Amino acid sequence: MPDETAVNHLSGILNIDPVLSTLLVHRGISNYEEARHFFRPDLLLLHDPFLMQDMEKAVLRIEAAIEENEKVLIYGDYDVDGTTAVSVTYSFFKKYVTQIEYYIPDRYKEGYGISTQGIDYAAENGFGLIIALDCGIKSVDKIAYANEKGVDFIICDHHNPGEELPDAIAVLDPKRADCEYPYKELPGAGIGFKLIQAFAEKNDILFEEISRYLDLVAISIACDIVPITGENRILAHYGLQKINTDPCIGVKKLMEVAGRSGNYTISDIVFSLGPRINAAGRIDDAKHAVELLIACTDEEAQTKGELINLKNTERKGHDLKITDEALAMLDNDEILISRKSTVVFNEDWHKGVIGIVASRLTEKYYRPTVVLTRSNGHVAGSARSVLGYDLYEALCGCSDLLIQFGGHKYAAGLTMHPENVEKFAERFEEVVSATITAEQLIQQIQIDAELRLSQIESKFFRVLNQFAPFGPGNMSPVFLSKNVYVSGNVGLVGSNHLKMMVMQEGSPMFDTIAFNHGEYLDKIKKDVPFDICYTIEENVWKEKRSIQLNIKGIRM
């Protein structure tokens, strides 16, 4: 229960509904100053980048490279976070480094992270410095190899470090034990942004020269599913503003091929822009994504945007086919169905979409899931988790069966020898069974507050909108309203989506949409009350704006 004194205090000083004050208290906000910073994100509140361990070393090494006219290689992972991080860092430094290139490892030939091939490419082509983004924190052996080759590394990563840090010139990662940087949840592109912020501050470069890349940083924050709290919330807020008012040429073209020009939210980025960027590396070459995001002309962006959209269509075909095959494997095996984890393997599945398939299986069966396929003589996998369960820790319990693994609490990648697949499936099930709770295996709707429909008026909605951008750590609030009635017709739209008008006694009518809840069509009657939990959103139809309730659950 929230602190009632804090709730009443905030309601009084902010002149807002107590339900809204309750939401603020749930977010750790208890006074006017904290509320002001929450409702008015300010770029001036970004942390000093030099608080990050090794930042001074990183900037000095880049300055030395510029002074000595060295060749610099910007290296990054092939997913959305990696490609946006490379695009931000490369676009900024190409103005100051005369010899600069970027390098994205091939998902299929090189795999995740820093590769021997990438280091060899740098050494053979005279690159003295590599700036690695969204990878490298566990690449102890690869950095040792680079040192032997005379190639220096600056690592900009946000994943959990291992017991030993790589022997690089600088290792920027707020999660390293000795780093006192105040905010620990930046994505890879966020670390890249802090690097260019530090370089800009040291060299008296205007902040406007780095804020122009905030649209790419916001895409990274959205698609890497990092918490939208603290510094991420500030960066996402201003990044969304840029996306919706003045996106870079590449992002503008990406929005065009996605069929929507503006009014993007974090969720829209995740489901519309992110898959298209990812599709380049999943189906073909992630360099196409970087080429789009750093494009300087409409012609360059047009070509790459159309190509990426084509690859996304191809990706969807692989995705649906493999999902159907994986579901059939589970549905036809009573042992697999009865487990508390899911591990499925098919050596012919397309490696580029197994992460998407893992997410779909997790949605269907709601338990920690690993999808495996053959790749370069090994077996590669993508893993996804459920709310509250630490997937990374579970994989640590299987580490002796893995060649390598890395990731977060809710998503990870792994590689193993083919002969270890069955052993891994058994061990993963043992670890999950021993550590997951019964509650974590039940998908629950977290309700933030009970609300009467009559409370949803223009001021309430206006203040609620200022809670955005929504995402992990600041999810769109879910409200419960009891004893509502349907008003007017109830019908289905699309394949299985329930659309109706509802009201409570003394309230106006509200338009609602309940995605994938068509099973309630025959149950809802005009004079029969029911309860709903929902989020409140704005619906735009033919330039007409109205409040809509997005129903998450119905209780008769």
Coordinates of C-alpha atoms in Angstrom, one line a residue:
M1 CA 0.0 0.0 0.0
P2 CA 1.3 3.5 -0.8
D3 CA 2.1 6.0 2.0
E4 CA -1.2 7.8 2.5
T5 CA 0.5 10.9 3.9
A6 CA 2.7 11.1 0.8
V7 CA -0.3 10.6 -1.5
N8 CA -2.3 13.4 0.2
H9 CA 0.7 15.7 0.2
L10 CA 1.3 15.3 -3.5
S11 CA -2.4 15.7 -4.3
G12 CA -2.5 19.0 -2.4
I13 CA 0.7 20.6 -3.8
L14 CA 0.1 19.4 -7.4
N15 CA -3.7 19.8 -7.4
I16 CA -4.2 16.4 -8.9
D17 CA -6.5 13.4 -8.4
P18 CA -5.3 11.1 -5.5
V19 CA -5.2 8.2 -8.0
L20 CA -2.5 10.1 -9.9
S21 CA -0.7 10.9 -6.7
T22 CA -0.8 7.2 -5.8
L23 CA 0.9 6.4 -9.2
L24 CA 3.6 8.9 -8.4
V25 CA 4.3 7.4 -5.0
H26 CA 4.5 3.9 -6.6
R27 CA 7.3 5.4 -8.7
G28 CA 9.2 6.6 -5.7
I29 CA 8.1 10.2 -6.0
S30 CA 7.2 11.8 -2.7
N31 CA 7.8 15.6 -3.0
Y32 CA 7.3 18.5 -5.4
E33 CA 10.9 18.6 -6.7
E34 CA 10.9 14.9 -7.6
A35 CA 7.5 15.3 -9.3
R36 CA 8.8 18.3 -11.2
H37 CA 11.7 16.3 -12.5
F38 CA 9.4 13.4 -13.4
F39 CA 6.9 15.6 -15.3
R40 CA 9.5 17.9 -16.9
P41 CA 12.5 15.8 -18.0
D42 CA 15.5 18.1 -18.4
L43 CA 18.6 17.4 -20.5
L44 CA 20.5 19.5 -17.9
L45 CA 19.9 16.7 -15.4
L46 CA 22.0 14.2 -17.5
H47 CA 24.9 12.9 -15.4
D48 CA 28.4 14.1 -15.9
P49 CA 29.9 11.5 -18.3
F50 CA 33.2 11.6 -16.6
L51 CA 31.7 10.0 -13.6
M52 CA 31.9 6.8 -15.6
Q53 CA 35.0 4.7 -14.8
D54 CA 37.7 5.0 -17.6
M55 CA 35.9 7.8 -19.4
E56 CA 38.9 10.1 -19.1
K57 CA 41.1 7.4 -20.6
A58 CA 38.7 6.8 -23.5
V59 CA 38.6 10.5 -24.4
L60 CA 42.3 10.9 -24.2
R61 CA 42.9 7.9 -26.4
I62 CA 40.5 9.2 -29.1
E63 CA 42.1 12.7 -28.9
A64 CA 45.5 11.0 -29.4
A65 CA 44.1 9.1 -32.4
I66 CA 42.9 12.3 -34.0
E67 CA 46.2 14.0 -33.2
E68 CA 48.2 11.2 -34.8
N69 CA 45.8 10.8 -37.8
E70 CA 45.2 7.1 -36.8
K71 CA 42.5 5.0 -38.5
V72 CA 39.6 4.4 -36.1
L73 CA 37.0 1.6 -36.5
I74 CA 33.6 1.8 -34.9
Y75 CA 32.5 -1.8 -34.1
G76 CA 29.0 -2.8 -32.9
D77 CA 26.6 -5.7 -32.6
Y78 CA 24.1 -6.5 -35.3
D79 CA 20.8 -5.9 -33.3
V80 CA 18.9 -2.6 -33.0
D81 CA 21.0 -1.4 -30.0
G82 CA 24.3 -2.2 -31.7
T83 CA 23.4 -0.7 -35.0
T84 CA 22.0 2.5 -33.5
A85 CA 25.1 2.8 -31.2
V86 CA 27.4 2.5 -34.2
S87 CA 25.3 5.0 -36.1
V88 CA 25.4 7.6 -33.3
T89 CA 29.1 7.2 -32.6
Y90 CA 30.3 7.0 -36.2
S91 CA 28.1 9.9 -37.3
F92 CA 29.6 12.1 -34.6
F93 CA 33.2 11.2 -34.8
K94 CA 33.5 11.2 -38.6
K95 CA 33.5 15.0 -38.3
Y96 CA 36.7 14.9 -36.2
V97 CA 38.4 11.7 -37.3
T98 CA 39.7 11.8 -40.8
Q99 CA 40.1 8.1 -41.2
I100 CA 37.1 6.3 -39.8
E101 CA 35.0 3.3 -40.7
Y102 CA 32.4 1.1 -39.0
Y103 CA 32.2 -2.7 -38.7
I104 CA 29.3 -5.0 -37.9
P105 CA 30.1 -8.7 -37.5
D106 CA 28.2 -11.1 -39.6
R107 CA 25.6 -12.9 -37.4
Y108 CA 26.2 -16.2 -39.1
K109 CA 29.9 -16.2 -39.9
E110 CA 31.2 -14.4 -36.8
G111 CA 28.4 -14.6 -34.2
Y112 CA 27.7 -12.2 -31.4
G113 CA 30.3 -9.7 -30.0
I114 CA 33.9 -9.0 -30.8
S115 CA 35.2 -11.5 -33.4
T116 CA 38.7 -12.7 -34.4
Q117 CA 37.8 -11.8 -38.0
G118 CA 36.9 -8.2 -37.0
I119 CA 40.3 -7.8 -35.2
D120 CA 42.1 -9.3 -38.1
Y121 CA 40.3 -6.9 -40.5
A122 CA 41.4 -3.9 -38.3
A123 CA 45.0 -5.1 -38.1
E124 CA 45.3 -5.9 -41.8
N125 CA 43.9 -2.5 -42.7
G126 CA 45.9 -0.4 -40.4
F127 CA 43.3 0.5 -37.7
G128 CA 45.1 1.5 -34.5
L129 CA 41.9 1.9 -32.4
I130 CA 38.5 0.1 -32.2
I131 CA 35.6 1.6 -30.3
A132 CA 33.3 -1.4 -29.5
L133 CA 29.7 -0.7 -28.7
D134 CA 27.1 -2.9 -27.1
C135 CA 29.6 -5.8 -26.8
G136 CA 33.0 -6.6 -25.4
I137 CA 32.6 -6.7 -21.7
K138 CA 33.4 -10.4 -21.6
S139 CA 35.8 -10.5 -24.5
V140 CA 38.9 -11.1 -22.4
D141 CA 40.6 -13.4 -24.9
K142 CA 39.7 -11.4 -27.9
I143 CA 41.1 -8.2 -26.4
A144 CA 44.3 -10.1 -25.5
Y145 CA 44.5 -11.2 -29.2
A146 CA 44.0 -7.6 -30.3
N147 CA 46.7 -6.4 -28.0
E148 CA 49.1 -8.9 -29.6
K149 CA 48.1 -7.5 -33.0
G150 CA 48.7 -3.9 -31.9
V151 CA 45.1 -2.9 -32.0
D152 CA 43.8 -0.8 -29.1
F153 CA 40.2 -1.1 -27.8
I154 CA 37.7 1.2 -26.1
I155 CA 34.8 -0.9 -24.9
C156 CA 31.4 0.7 -24.5
D157 CA 29.1 -2.0 -23.1
H158 CA 26.1 -2.3 -20.7
H159 CA 25.9 -6.0 -20.1
N160 CA 27.0 -7.7 -16.9
P161 CA 30.8 -8.1 -16.6
G162 CA 32.5 -11.4 -15.9
E163 CA 35.0 -12.0 -13.1
E164 CA 37.8 -10.5 -15.2
L165 CA 37.6 -7.3 -17.3
P166 CA 39.2 -7.2 -20.7
D167 CA 42.6 -5.5 -20.9
A168 CA 41.4 -2.6 -23.0
I169 CA 42.5 1.0 -23.0
A170 CA 39.2 1.9 -21.5
V171 CA 36.2 -0.2 -20.4
L172 CA 33.0 1.9 -20.1
D173 CA 30.3 -0.1 -18.4
P174 CA 28.2 1.3 -15.5
K175 CA 27.7 -2.3 -14.3
R176 CA 31.4 -2.9 -13.6
A177 CA 31.8 -3.2 -9.8
D178 CA 34.2 -0.2 -9.5
C179 CA 32.1 2.2 -11.6
E180 CA 30.4 4.9 -9.5
Y181 CA 28.3 6.2 -12.4
P182 CA 24.9 7.0 -10.8
Y183 CA 22.7 5.3 -13.5
K184 CA 23.3 1.7 -14.3
E185 CA 20.6 0.9 -17.0
L186 CA 21.8 2.7 -20.2
P187 CA 21.6 0.7 -23.4
G188 CA 24.6 0.3 -25.7
A189 CA 23.7 3.4 -27.7
G190 CA 23.3 5.2 -24.4
I191 CA 27.0 4.4 -23.5
G192 CA 28.0 5.6 -26.9
F193 CA 26.1 8.8 -26.3
K194 CA 27.9 9.4 -23.0
L195 CA 31.2 8.9 -24.8
I196 CA 30.4 11.6 -27.4
Q197 CA 29.0 13.8 -24.6
A198 CA 32.3 13.5 -22.7
F199 CA 34.3 14.2 -25.9
A200 CA 32.1 17.2 -26.7
E201 CA 32.4 18.7 -23.2
K202 CA 36.2 18.2 -23.2
N203 CA 36.6 19.9 -26.6
D204 CA 34.0 22.7 -26.2
I205 CA 31.6 21.3 -28.8
L206 CA 28.0 22.5 -28.5
F207 CA 25.5 20.2 -26.9
E208 CA 23.3 20.6 -30.1
E209 CA 26.0 18.6 -32.0
I210 CA 25.2 15.5 -29.9
S211 CA 21.5 16.1 -29.1
R212 CA 20.8 15.6 -32.9
Y213 CA 21.3 11.9 -32.3
L214 CA 18.7 11.5 -29.6
D215 CA 16.2 9.9 -32.0
L216 CA 18.6 7.0 -32.5
V217 CA 19.2 6.7 -28.7
A218 CA 15.5 6.6 -28.1
I219 CA 15.1 3.8 -30.6
S220 CA 17.9 1.9 -28.8
I221 CA 16.2 2.5 -25.4
A222 CA 12.9 1.2 -26.7
C223 CA 14.1 -1.8 -28.5
D224 CA 16.6 -3.1 -26.0
I225 CA 13.8 -3.1 -23.3
V226 CA 15.9 -1.2 -20.7
P227 CA 14.1 0.6 -17.8
I228 CA 12.6 3.9 -18.8
T229 CA 13.7 5.5 -15.6
G230 CA 16.2 8.2 -14.6
E231 CA 18.6 9.1 -17.4
N232 CA 17.0 6.8 -19.9
R233 CA 13.7 8.6 -19.3
I234 CA 15.2 11.9 -20.1
L235 CA 16.9 10.6 -23.2
A236 CA 13.8 8.8 -24.4
H237 CA 11.6 11.9 -23.8
Y238 CA 13.7 14.1 -26.0
G239 CA 14.5 11.3 -28.5
L240 CA 10.7 10.8 -29.0
Q241 CA 10.3 14.5 -29.5
K242 CA 12.9 14.4 -32.3
I243 CA 11.4 11.3 -33.9
N244 CA 8.0 13.1 -34.0
T245 CA 9.2 16.5 -35.2
D246 CA 12.6 16.4 -36.8
P247 CA 14.0 12.8 -37.3
C248 CA 17.2 12.2 -39.1
I249 CA 16.9 11.2 -42.8
G250 CA 17.3 7.5 -42.1
V251 CA 14.7 7.4 -39.3
K252 CA 12.3 9.5 -41.4
K253 CA 12.6 7.0 -44.3
L254 CA 12.1 4.1 -41.9
M255 CA 8.9 5.7 -40.6
E256 CA 7.7 6.1 -44.2
V257 CA 8.2 2.5 -45.1
A258 CA 6.5 1.5 -41.9
G259 CA 3.5 3.5 -43.1
R260 CA 3.3 6.1 -40.3
S261 CA 4.8 9.6 -40.2
G262 CA 4.5 10.7 -36.6
N263 CA 3.0 10.5 -33.1
Y264 CA 5.3 7.6 -32.2
T265 CA 5.4 6.1 -28.7
I266 CA 8.0 3.8 -27.2
S267 CA 5.6 0.9 -28.0
D268 CA 5.3 2.0 -31.6
I269 CA 9.1 2.0 -32.0
V270 CA 9.3 -1.5 -30.5
F271 CA 6.7 -3.0 -32.8
S272 CA 7.2 -0.9 -36.0
L273 CA 10.7 0.5 -36.4
G274 CA 12.7 -2.0 -34.3
P275 CA 11.8 -5.1 -36.3
R276 CA 12.7 -3.4 -39.5
I277 CA 16.2 -2.5 -38.3
N278 CA 16.7 -5.9 -36.8
A279 CA 15.5 -7.6 -40.1
A280 CA 18.7 -6.4 -41.9
G281 CA 21.0 -8.4 -39.6
R282 CA 18.5 -11.3 -39.2
I283 CA 18.0 -12.0 -42.9
D284 CA 21.0 -10.3 -44.7
D285 CA 23.6 -7.9 -43.4
A286 CA 23.1 -5.4 -40.5
K287 CA 25.4 -2.9 -42.3
H288 CA 22.3 -2.1 -44.4
A289 CA 20.7 -0.8 -41.2
V290 CA 23.7 1.4 -40.3
E291 CA 23.8 2.7 -43.9
L292 CA 20.2 3.8 -43.6
L293 CA 20.6 5.4 -40.2
I294 CA 23.7 7.4 -41.2
A295 CA 22.3 8.3 -44.6
C296 CA 23.0 11.9 -45.6
T297 CA 20.7 12.1 -48.7
D298 CA 17.1 11.1 -49.5
E299 CA 18.4 8.9 -52.3
E300 CA 20.6 6.8 -50.0
A301 CA 17.8 6.5 -47.4
Q302 CA 15.2 5.5 -50.1
T303 CA 17.3 2.6 -51.4
K304 CA 18.2 1.2 -48.0
G305 CA 14.7 1.8 -46.5
E306 CA 13.1 -0.2 -49.2
L307 CA 15.6 -3.0 -48.9
I308 CA 15.1 -3.2 -45.1
N309 CA 11.4 -3.3 -45.5
L310 CA 11.7 -6.1 -48.0
K311 CA 13.9 -8.0 -45.5
N312 CA 11.4 -7.5 -42.8
T313 CA 8.7 -9.1 -45.0
E314 CA 11.0 -12.0 -45.6
R315 CA 11.7 -12.2 -41.8
K316 CA 8.0 -12.4 -41.1
G317 CA 7.7 -15.5 -43.3
H318 CA 10.5 -17.3 -41.4
D319 CA 9.1 -16.2 -38.1
L320 CA 5.6 -17.6 -38.6
K321 CA 6.8 -20.9 -40.1
I322 CA 9.3 -21.6 -37.3
T323 CA 6.8 -20.6 -34.6
D324 CA 4.2 -23.0 -36.0
E325 CA 6.8 -25.8 -36.1
A326 CA 8.0 -25.1 -32.5
L327 CA 4.4 -25.0 -31.2
A328 CA 3.7 -28.3 -32.9
M329 CA 6.8 -29.9 -31.2
L330 CA 5.5 -28.8 -27.8
D331 CA 1.8 -29.6 -28.4
N332 CA 2.8 -33.2 -29.4
D333 CA 5.1 -33.9 -26.4
E334 CA 3.5 -34.4 -23.0
I335 CA 6.9 -34.3 -21.2
L336 CA 7.8 -30.9 -22.8
I337 CA 4.4 -29.5 -22.1
S338 CA 4.5 -30.5 -18.4
R339 CA 7.9 -28.7 -17.7
K340 CA 8.5 -25.4 -16.1
S341 CA 10.8 -24.3 -18.9
T342 CA 10.8 -24.7 -22.7
V343 CA 13.9 -25.8 -24.7
V344 CA 13.3 -26.6 -28.4
F345 CA 15.9 -27.4 -31.1
N346 CA 15.8 -27.8 -34.9
E347 CA 19.0 -27.6 -36.8
D348 CA 17.2 -26.1 -39.9
W349 CA 15.6 -23.1 -38.2
H350 CA 16.8 -19.7 -39.4
K351 CA 19.1 -18.3 -36.7
G352 CA 18.0 -14.7 -37.4
V353 CA 14.4 -15.2 -36.1
I354 CA 14.9 -17.6 -33.2
G355 CA 14.8 -14.7 -30.7
I356 CA 11.3 -13.7 -32.0
V357 CA 10.2 -17.3 -31.8
A358 CA 11.4 -17.5 -28.2
S359 CA 9.3 -14.5 -27.4
R360 CA 6.2 -16.0 -29.0
L361 CA 6.6 -19.3 -27.2
T362 CA 7.1 -17.4 -23.9
E363 CA 3.8 -15.5 -24.5
K364 CA 2.0 -18.8 -25.3
Y365 CA 3.3 -21.0 -22.4
Y366 CA 4.5 -18.3 -20.1
R367 CA 7.8 -19.8 -18.8
P368 CA 11.5 -19.4 -19.4
T369 CA 12.2 -20.4 -23.0
V370 CA 15.2 -21.3 -25.1
V371 CA 15.1 -21.8 -28.9
L372 CA 18.1 -23.5 -30.5
T373 CA 19.4 -24.0 -34.0
R374 CA 22.6 -25.0 -35.8
S375 CA 25.1 -22.3 -36.6
N376 CA 28.7 -22.6 -37.8
G377 CA 29.2 -26.2 -36.5
H378 CA 27.8 -25.2 -33.1
V379 CA 24.3 -24.8 -31.7
A380 CA 23.2 -21.2 -31.1
G381 CA 20.2 -20.1 -29.0
S382 CA 18.0 -17.2 -28.0
A383 CA 16.4 -17.2 -24.5
R384 CA 13.5 -15.2 -23.1
S385 CA 12.1 -15.0 -19.6
V386 CA 8.9 -14.2 -17.6
L387 CA 8.3 -11.3 -15.3
G388 CA 10.5 -11.5 -12.2
Y389 CA 12.6 -14.5 -13.2
D390 CA 16.3 -13.9 -13.8
L391 CA 17.2 -15.8 -16.9
Y392 CA 20.9 -14.8 -16.9
E393 CA 21.3 -16.4 -13.4
A394 CA 19.6 -19.6 -14.7
L395 CA 22.1 -19.8 -17.6
C396 CA 25.0 -19.3 -15.1
G397 CA 23.8 -22.6 -13.6
C398 CA 24.3 -24.2 -17.0
S399 CA 27.6 -22.4 -17.9
D400 CA 29.7 -25.6 -17.9
L401 CA 27.6 -26.8 -20.8
L402 CA 27.9 -23.6 -22.8
I403 CA 30.7 -22.2 -25.0
Q404 CA 29.5 -18.7 -24.3
F405 CA 26.4 -16.8 -23.2
G406 CA 25.5 -13.3 -22.4
G407 CA 22.5 -10.9 -22.0
H408 CA 20.1 -9.6 -19.4
K409 CA 17.6 -10.8 -16.8
Y410 CA 14.9 -11.2 -19.5
A411 CA 16.8 -12.0 -22.7
A412 CA 20.0 -13.8 -23.5
G413 CA 22.0 -15.5 -26.3
L414 CA 24.0 -18.7 -25.9
T415 CA 26.2 -21.1 -27.9
M416 CA 27.0 -24.8 -27.1
H417 CA 28.4 -27.9 -28.7
P418 CA 25.8 -30.0 -30.5
E419 CA 26.4 -33.0 -28.1
N420 CA 25.3 -30.8 -25.2
V421 CA 21.8 -29.9 -26.4
E422 CA 20.0 -32.7 -24.4
K423 CA 22.1 -32.2 -21.3
F424 CA 21.4 -28.5 -21.5
A425 CA 17.7 -29.0 -21.8
E426 CA 17.7 -31.2 -18.7
R427 CA 19.9 -28.9 -16.7
F428 CA 18.0 -25.8 -17.6
E429 CA 14.8 -27.5 -16.5
E430 CA 16.4 -28.5 -13.2
V431 CA 17.7 -25.0 -12.5
V432 CA 14.4 -23.3 -13.4
S433 CA 12.3 -25.8 -11.4
A434 CA 14.5 -25.2 -8.4
T435 CA 14.4 -21.4 -8.6
I436 CA 11.1 -20.2 -10.1
T437 CA 8.1 -19.6 -8.0
A438 CA 4.5 -20.7 -8.8
E439 CA 3.4 -17.1 -9.1
Q440 CA 6.1 -16.3 -11.7
L441 CA 4.6 -19.1 -13.9
I442 CA 1.2 -17.4 -14.0
Q443 CA 0.8 -14.4 -16.2
Q444 CA -0.8 -11.8 -14.1
I445 CA -2.2 -8.3 -14.8
Q446 CA -0.6 -5.9 -12.4
I447 CA -3.3 -3.4 -11.4
D448 CA -2.1 0.1 -10.3
A449 CA -5.3 1.5 -8.9
E450 CA -9.1 1.2 -8.9
L451 CA -10.8 4.0 -10.8
R452 CA -14.4 5.2 -11.4
L453 CA -15.0 6.0 -15.0
S454 CA -16.3 9.4 -14.0
Q455 CA -12.8 10.3 -12.8
I456 CA -11.5 10.1 -16.4
E457 CA -12.0 13.7 -17.5
S458 CA -9.7 16.0 -19.5
K459 CA -7.4 17.1 -16.7
F460 CA -6.9 13.6 -15.5
F461 CA -6.0 12.4 -19.0
R462 CA -3.7 15.4 -19.6
V463 CA -1.7 14.7 -16.4
L464 CA -1.7 10.9 -17.1
N465 CA -0.1 11.6 -20.5
Q466 CA 2.8 13.4 -18.8
F467 CA 3.7 10.0 -17.2
A468 CA 5.0 9.0 -20.6
P469 CA 7.2 7.8 -22.1
F470 CA 6.0 4.4 -20.9
G471 CA 8.1 1.2 -20.8
P472 CA 9.9 -1.1 -18.3
G473 CA 10.1 0.6 -14.9
N474 CA 7.4 3.1 -15.9
M475 CA 4.7 1.0 -17.5
S476 CA 1.4 2.6 -18.7
P477 CA -0.8 2.4 -15.5
V478 CA -3.5 -0.3 -15.5
F479 CA -6.8 0.6 -13.8
L480 CA -9.6 -1.5 -12.5
S481 CA -13.2 -0.4 -12.8
K482 CA -16.0 -2.5 -11.3
N483 CA -19.6 -3.0 -12.3
V484 CA -19.4 -1.4 -15.7
Y485 CA -22.2 -2.0 -18.3
V486 CA -22.1 -2.2 -22.1
S487 CA -23.8 0.6 -23.8
G488 CA -24.9 0.0 -27.4
N489 CA -23.6 -2.7 -29.7
V490 CA -20.8 -5.2 -29.0
G491 CA -18.9 -6.5 -31.9
L492 CA -15.7 -8.0 -33.3
V493 CA -13.1 -6.1 -35.3
G494 CA -10.1 -7.8 -37.0
S495 CA -9.8 -11.5 -36.2
N496 CA -10.7 -11.6 -32.6
H497 CA -10.8 -8.1 -31.1
L498 CA -13.8 -7.0 -29.0
K499 CA -15.1 -3.5 -29.5
M500 CA -17.8 -1.9 -27.4
M501 CA -18.9 1.2 -25.5
V502 CA -19.0 1.0 -21.7
M503 CA -20.2 3.1 -18.8
Q504 CA -20.7 3.1 -15.0
E505 CA -23.6 4.7 -13.2
G506 CA -23.1 8.4 -13.4
S507 CA -20.3 8.3 -15.9
P508 CA -20.1 9.2 -19.6
M509 CA -19.7 6.4 -22.2
F510 CA -16.2 5.3 -23.2
D511 CA -15.1 3.6 -26.4
T512 CA -13.0 0.4 -25.7
I513 CA -11.0 -2.1 -27.5
A514 CA -10.1 -5.6 -26.1
F515 CA -7.5 -7.2 -28.2
N516 CA -7.8 -11.0 -28.5
H517 CA -10.8 -11.2 -26.2
G518 CA -13.4 -12.2 -28.8
E519 CA -14.5 -15.1 -26.5
Y520 CA -16.5 -12.6 -24.4
L521 CA -18.7 -11.6 -27.3
D522 CA -21.5 -13.9 -26.3
K523 CA -21.1 -13.4 -22.6
I524 CA -21.5 -9.6 -22.4
K525 CA -25.2 -8.6 -22.1
K526 CA -26.7 -5.2 -21.7
D527 CA -28.0 -5.5 -18.2
V528 CA -25.2 -7.7 -16.8
P529 CA -22.4 -5.8 -14.9
F530 CA -18.8 -6.8 -15.3
D531 CA -15.3 -5.6 -14.2
I532 CA -12.6 -4.4 -16.5
C533 CA -8.9 -3.6 -16.2
Y534 CA -7.4 -1.4 -18.8
T535 CA -5.0 1.3 -19.8
I536 CA -6.2 4.7 -21.0
E537 CA -5.0 5.9 -24.4
E538 CA -5.8 8.4 -27.1
N539 CA -7.5 7.1 -30.2
V540 CA -7.0 9.1 -33.4
W541 CA -9.4 8.3 -36.3
K542 CA -9.7 10.6 -39.3
E543 CA -8.0 13.4 -37.3
K544 CA -10.6 13.1 -34.6
R545 CA -9.1 12.4 -31.1
S546 CA -10.9 10.6 -28.3
I547 CA -10.2 8.8 -25.1
Q548 CA -10.2 5.0 -25.5
L549 CA -9.9 2.3 -22.9
N550 CA -7.6 -0.5 -24.0
I551 CA -9.0 -3.5 -22.0
K552 CA -6.5 -6.0 -20.7
G553 CA -8.9 -8.2 -18.8
I554 CA -12.6 -8.8 -18.3
R555 CA -14.2 -10.4 -15.2
M556 CA -17.9 -11.3 -15.5

